[in-house]
Structure formats: structure tokens, C-alpha cells
């Protein structure tokens, strides 16, 4: 493979010294596979009216809208921190009303979880030129010695859904859920938090990775400045030599190997009458 295929050229012979840089060190991390059962969907006002008259409803998909993250030190262990994470989902469902076509319902679902990770203890107070006392970023002064939490999460998988009458809902929940104005603004209609007759519930499967990062100063080897070797081009056809691209495709050896009658018939190829299959 040509060096040009990478677009950048930085060889070990280019090492010229060392340089101190400021970066983020990962102090601790974890991964989670959450099965979130019977999560209530706060429908919009129009969708709630449709659900109240529907014969059935089924959730179609769920989309992650936003993730709120809060980091607080643990009371008896200065090296560990509690990370409270709240996920906000937009949920789409199909409701059957009489014999007409399914109507689309949508609303908001919220899920909160807490994890504890090692963030290392730091007593340093960090001030930067961006800090302005009394302005919106003034909170930086109070939390500068805390690590930064990072959450990576995929859109959830819809596992199941159901509709229940309000009198059948025995779950303990706060009907006056505190939903940020930014989240409410993502819907073009008011969300129904209470006073509804029927409710939509969904079970979601979610994969996530949570980690704590802390600012650190490290020394790294210094290489010569990397100059891109690929030339800019506004024509898609000139972005890459087709022969160069073809040379990187592995040779399809398996497609040249002879196959018996059973293999051909099971793969839908050939017309030999064997293995109990009828010849066509």
C-alpha cells in the first residue's frame, strides 16, 4: 500500500525531541447494558387525545434527544464521584383508531441512572482567562477541581410497549416531572404530564459508556509537522485512482472453488436435482 493512501506521512525517523502538552487523562470508565422496563411516555396534547380513543398502540422507534450529566464528590471517599445521568428520548408510536390507518403519536420519555467512578482527588483551583465572575461561566470557579464526565450512548432499541388505564398504573412516579425548557422546546405541542386517562409505556434497551476525565500535563515525542500528501480536488472521480482502489480488494478465492450440488441449491444457484430438492 502506498504511503499516499493514508494522506499523512509521519515516520519514526521524524522524531526530533519532546513537547509538554495539556490533555485529558481517563481516570476511570465503565460500560452498561440497561434494560429500561415500563418507561412512561409523556405524549403531546394532540397525541394524548388520539391515544384516549385508540383501540391499540405500538411504539415504532425511540431517538435520544439529550443527556444531562451531573458530577458530585462522594461524601466519604474524595477519590470517587457520583455521576447522575438523565437521558431524554423522543418516542414515536402508531395508534389504531377504528378501521382507519394508524395515526402517529409522539412524546417524551426520561430515564435516570447513577454510577460511581474513580476521579482521583485534586485540591488545585484552576482559573482561566475565560472565567468571568458573576457571569454564566462563573460556576467554573466552584467545580474546576472536579473531573469531567463523558457519556457515549447509542439510540435505544425498542423491546416492547403497552397501553394502560391510569387506574391500573401502580408505579410510583412524579407526575410533575421537571423537564427542562430546552427539552420541551423540541416538541411542537405541549406535553401532557397529568390528567390523562390512558398512558403509553415502553421498554428500551440501551448501551452506554461512561468515563471520568481529568486535565493532565504529559510529555510526548515531537515529530515534524505532518503535511497532507493528498491533493484537494472538487471532482469525486479524481479523489482516488480506481486501479489503486482495486488493488486493495482481496482476491475472492472462495468464489472460484467448486461447489457440490447441495451447496448450489442451498445458495439458490444451480439446478441439480439432489438433496431432496426438485429440479427446476
mmCIF file of N, CA, C and O in Angstrom, residues 59-97:
data_model
loop_
_atom_site.group_PDB
_atom_site.id
_atom_site.type_symbol
_atom_site.label_atom_id
_atom_site.label_comp_id
_atom_site.label_asym_id
_atom_site.label_seq_id
_atom_site.Cartn_x
_atom_site.Cartn_y
_atom_site.Cartn_z
ATOM 1 N N UNK A 59 -45.200 1.154 19.980
ATOM 2 C CA UNK A 59 -44.084 2.062 19.773
ATOM 3 C C UNK A 59 -43.283 1.627 18.551
ATOM 4 O O UNK A 59 -42.956 0.449 18.392
ATOM 5 N N UNK A 60 -42.983 2.603 17.713
ATOM 6 C CA UNK A 60 -42.237 2.326 16.483
ATOM 7 C C UNK A 60 -40.734 2.474 16.683
ATOM 8 O O UNK A 60 -39.948 1.617 16.296
ATOM 9 N N UNK A 61 -40.291 3.571 17.299
ATOM 10 C CA UNK A 61 -38.863 3.808 17.483
ATOM 11 C C UNK A 61 -38.661 4.839 18.579
ATOM 12 O O UNK A 61 -39.599 5.520 19.006
ATOM 13 N N UNK A 62 -37.420 4.942 19.043
ATOM 14 C CA UNK A 62 -37.042 5.920 20.066
ATOM 15 C C UNK A 62 -35.724 6.553 19.664
ATOM 16 O O UNK A 62 -34.814 5.871 19.185
ATOM 17 N N UNK A 63 -35.618 7.862 19.871
ATOM 18 C CA UNK A 63 -34.430 8.630 19.493
ATOM 19 C C UNK A 63 -33.916 9.386 20.710
ATOM 20 O O UNK A 63 -34.689 10.021 21.437
ATOM 21 N N UNK A 64 -32.619 9.305 20.953
ATOM 22 C CA UNK A 64 -32.015 10.034 22.068
ATOM 23 C C UNK A 64 -31.900 11.508 21.704
ATOM 24 O O UNK A 64 -31.243 11.874 20.727
ATOM 25 N N UNK A 65 -32.534 12.362 22.507
ATOM 26 C CA UNK A 65 -32.520 13.797 22.247
ATOM 27 C C UNK A 65 -31.381 14.507 22.964
ATOM 28 O O UNK A 65 -30.691 15.341 22.391
ATOM 29 N N UNK A 66 -31.194 14.178 24.232
ATOM 30 C CA UNK A 66 -30.220 14.909 25.035
ATOM 31 C C UNK A 66 -29.851 14.078 26.255
ATOM 32 O O UNK A 66 -30.624 13.209 26.697
ATOM 33 N N UNK A 67 -28.673 14.331 26.799
ATOM 34 C CA UNK A 67 -28.211 13.659 28.009
ATOM 35 C C UNK A 67 -27.716 14.715 28.992
ATOM 36 O O UNK A 67 -26.832 15.508 28.655
ATOM 37 N N UNK A 68 -28.306 14.730 30.188
ATOM 38 C CA UNK A 68 -27.879 15.657 31.231
ATOM 39 C C UNK A 68 -26.951 14.909 32.183
ATOM 40 O O UNK A 68 -27.276 13.806 32.646
ATOM 41 N N UNK A 69 -25.800 15.496 32.502
ATOM 42 C CA UNK A 69 -24.783 14.846 33.325
ATOM 43 C C UNK A 69 -24.437 15.759 34.499
ATOM 44 O O UNK A 69 -24.172 16.943 34.311
ATOM 45 N N UNK A 70 -24.420 15.179 35.699
ATOM 46 C CA UNK A 70 -24.041 15.921 36.902
ATOM 47 C C UNK A 70 -23.012 15.104 37.670
ATOM 48 O O UNK A 70 -23.184 13.890 37.856
ATOM 49 N N UNK A 71 -21.945 15.752 38.115
ATOM 50 C CA UNK A 71 -20.862 15.086 38.842
ATOM 51 C C UNK A 71 -20.766 15.681 40.235
ATOM 52 O O UNK A 71 -20.633 16.893 40.388
ATOM 53 N N UNK A 72 -20.824 14.810 41.261
ATOM 54 C CA UNK A 72 -20.717 15.248 42.647
ATOM 55 C C UNK A 72 -19.738 14.334 43.381
ATOM 56 O O UNK A 72 -19.761 13.116 43.186
ATOM 57 N N UNK A 73 -18.875 14.893 44.235
ATOM 58 C CA UNK A 73 -17.944 14.047 45.001
ATOM 59 C C UNK A 73 -18.683 13.206 46.036
ATOM 60 O O UNK A 73 -19.688 13.640 46.605
ATOM 61 N N UNK A 74 -18.200 11.992 46.279
ATOM 62 C CA UNK A 74 -18.781 11.139 47.303
ATOM 63 C C UNK A 74 -18.353 11.633 48.679
ATOM 64 O O UNK A 74 -17.217 12.073 48.878
ATOM 65 N N UNK A 75 -19.251 11.548 49.648
ATOM 66 C CA UNK A 75 -19.026 12.166 50.954
ATOM 67 C C UNK A 75 -17.849 11.555 51.707
ATOM 68 O O UNK A 75 -17.098 12.263 52.369
ATOM 69 N N UNK A 76 -17.656 10.245 51.600
ATOM 70 C CA UNK A 76 -16.644 9.583 52.421
ATOM 71 C C UNK A 76 -15.457 9.070 51.616
ATOM 72 O O UNK A 76 -14.630 8.329 52.151
ATOM 73 N N UNK A 77 -15.382 9.436 50.366
ATOM 74 C CA UNK A 77 -14.257 8.995 49.540
ATOM 75 C C UNK A 77 -13.928 10.091 48.534
ATOM 76 O O UNK A 77 -14.591 10.226 47.514
ATOM 77 N N UNK A 78 -12.903 10.896 48.803
ATOM 78 C CA UNK A 78 -12.588 12.023 47.916
ATOM 79 C C UNK A 78 -12.090 11.590 46.540
ATOM 80 O O UNK A 78 -12.032 12.414 45.630
ATOM 81 N N UNK A 79 -11.741 10.312 46.377
ATOM 82 C CA UNK A 79 -11.245 9.842 45.096
ATOM 83 C C UNK A 79 -12.359 9.408 44.145
ATOM 84 O O UNK A 79 -12.103 9.192 42.958
ATOM 85 N N UNK A 80 -13.567 9.240 44.675
ATOM 86 C CA UNK A 80 -14.659 8.745 43.849
ATOM 87 C C UNK A 80 -15.764 9.799 43.733
ATOM 88 O O UNK A 80 -15.961 10.618 44.626
ATOM 89 N N UNK A 81 -16.481 9.716 42.617
ATOM 90 C CA UNK A 81 -17.535 10.686 42.314
ATOM 91 C C UNK A 81 -18.787 9.956 41.861
ATOM 92 O O UNK A 81 -18.720 8.913 41.204
ATOM 93 N N UNK A 82 -19.933 10.539 42.223
ATOM 94 C CA UNK A 82 -21.226 10.051 41.743
ATOM 95 C C UNK A 82 -21.584 10.797 40.459
ATOM 96 O O UNK A 82 -21.524 12.035 40.417
ATOM 97 N N UNK A 83 -21.946 10.048 39.452
ATOM 98 C CA UNK A 83 -22.329 10.632 38.169
ATOM 99 C C UNK A 83 -23.809 10.346 37.950
ATOM 100 O O UNK A 83 -24.214 9.187 37.795
ATOM 101 N N UNK A 84 -24.613 11.383 37.977
ATOM 102 C CA UNK A 84 -26.045 11.248 37.707
ATOM 103 C C UNK A 84 -26.296 11.604 36.255
ATOM 104 O O UNK A 84 -25.965 12.715 35.811
ATOM 105 N N UNK A 85 -26.898 10.668 35.543
ATOM 106 C CA UNK A 85 -27.139 10.844 34.111
ATOM 107 C C UNK A 85 -28.635 10.712 33.847
ATOM 108 O O UNK A 85 -29.275 9.759 34.318
ATOM 109 N N UNK A 86 -29.195 11.652 33.128
ATOM 110 C CA UNK A 86 -30.599 11.594 32.716
ATOM 111 C C UNK A 86 -30.665 11.630 31.199
ATOM 112 O O UNK A 86 -30.109 12.547 30.569
ATOM 113 N N UNK A 87 -31.325 10.634 30.641
ATOM 114 C CA UNK A 87 -31.476 10.533 29.191
ATOM 115 C C UNK A 87 -32.890 10.973 28.810
ATOM 116 O O UNK A 87 -33.869 10.594 29.465
ATOM 117 N N UNK A 88 -32.998 11.747 27.751
ATOM 118 C CA UNK A 88 -34.283 12.199 27.231
ATOM 119 C C UNK A 88 -34.476 11.621 25.835
ATOM 120 O O UNK A 88 -33.632 11.802 24.957
ATOM 121 N N UNK A 89 -35.608 10.923 25.639
ATOM 122 C CA UNK A 89 -35.882 10.257 24.369
ATOM 123 C C UNK A 89 -37.138 10.827 23.714
ATOM 124 O O UNK A 89 -38.121 11.137 24.394
ATOM 125 N N UNK A 90 -37.088 10.926 22.383
ATOM 126 C CA UNK A 90 -38.307 11.187 21.617
ATOM 127 C C UNK A 90 -38.835 9.828 21.144
ATOM 128 O O UNK A 90 -38.119 9.069 20.482
ATOM 129 N N UNK A 91 -40.074 9.518 21.496
ATOM 130 C CA UNK A 91 -40.660 8.215 21.191
ATOM 131 C C UNK A 91 -41.783 8.384 20.177
ATOM 132 O O UNK A 91 -42.669 9.232 20.358
ATOM 133 N N UNK A 92 -41.744 7.588 19.110
ATOM 134 C CA UNK A 92 -42.788 7.582 18.084
ATOM 135 C C UNK A 92 -43.560 6.272 18.167
ATOM 136 O O UNK A 92 -42.964 5.201 18.325
ATOM 137 N N UNK A 93 -44.888 6.374 18.063
ATOM 138 C CA UNK A 93 -45.738 5.188 18.152
ATOM 139 C C UNK A 93 -46.845 5.284 17.111
ATOM 140 O O UNK A 93 -47.158 6.367 16.595
ATOM 141 N N UNK A 94 -47.443 4.132 16.801
ATOM 142 C CA UNK A 94 -48.571 4.043 15.881
ATOM 143 C C UNK A 94 -49.802 3.604 16.657
ATOM 144 O O UNK A 94 -49.770 2.581 17.357
ATOM 145 N N UNK A 95 -50.882 4.363 16.549
ATOM 146 C CA UNK A 95 -52.127 4.057 17.249
ATOM 147 C C UNK A 95 -53.192 3.695 16.222
ATOM 148 O O UNK A 95 -53.354 4.389 15.208
ATOM 149 N N UNK A 96 -53.927 2.616 16.482
ATOM 150 C CA UNK A 96 -55.011 2.186 15.605
ATOM 151 C C UNK A 96 -56.318 2.734 16.157
ATOM 152 O O UNK A 96 -56.687 2.454 17.310
ATOM 153 N N UNK A 97 -56.998 3.520 15.328
ATOM 154 C CA UNK A 97 -58.272 4.127 15.727
ATOM 155 C C UNK A 97 -59.344 3.609 14.783
ATOM 156 O O UNK A 97 -59.399 3.995 13.608
#
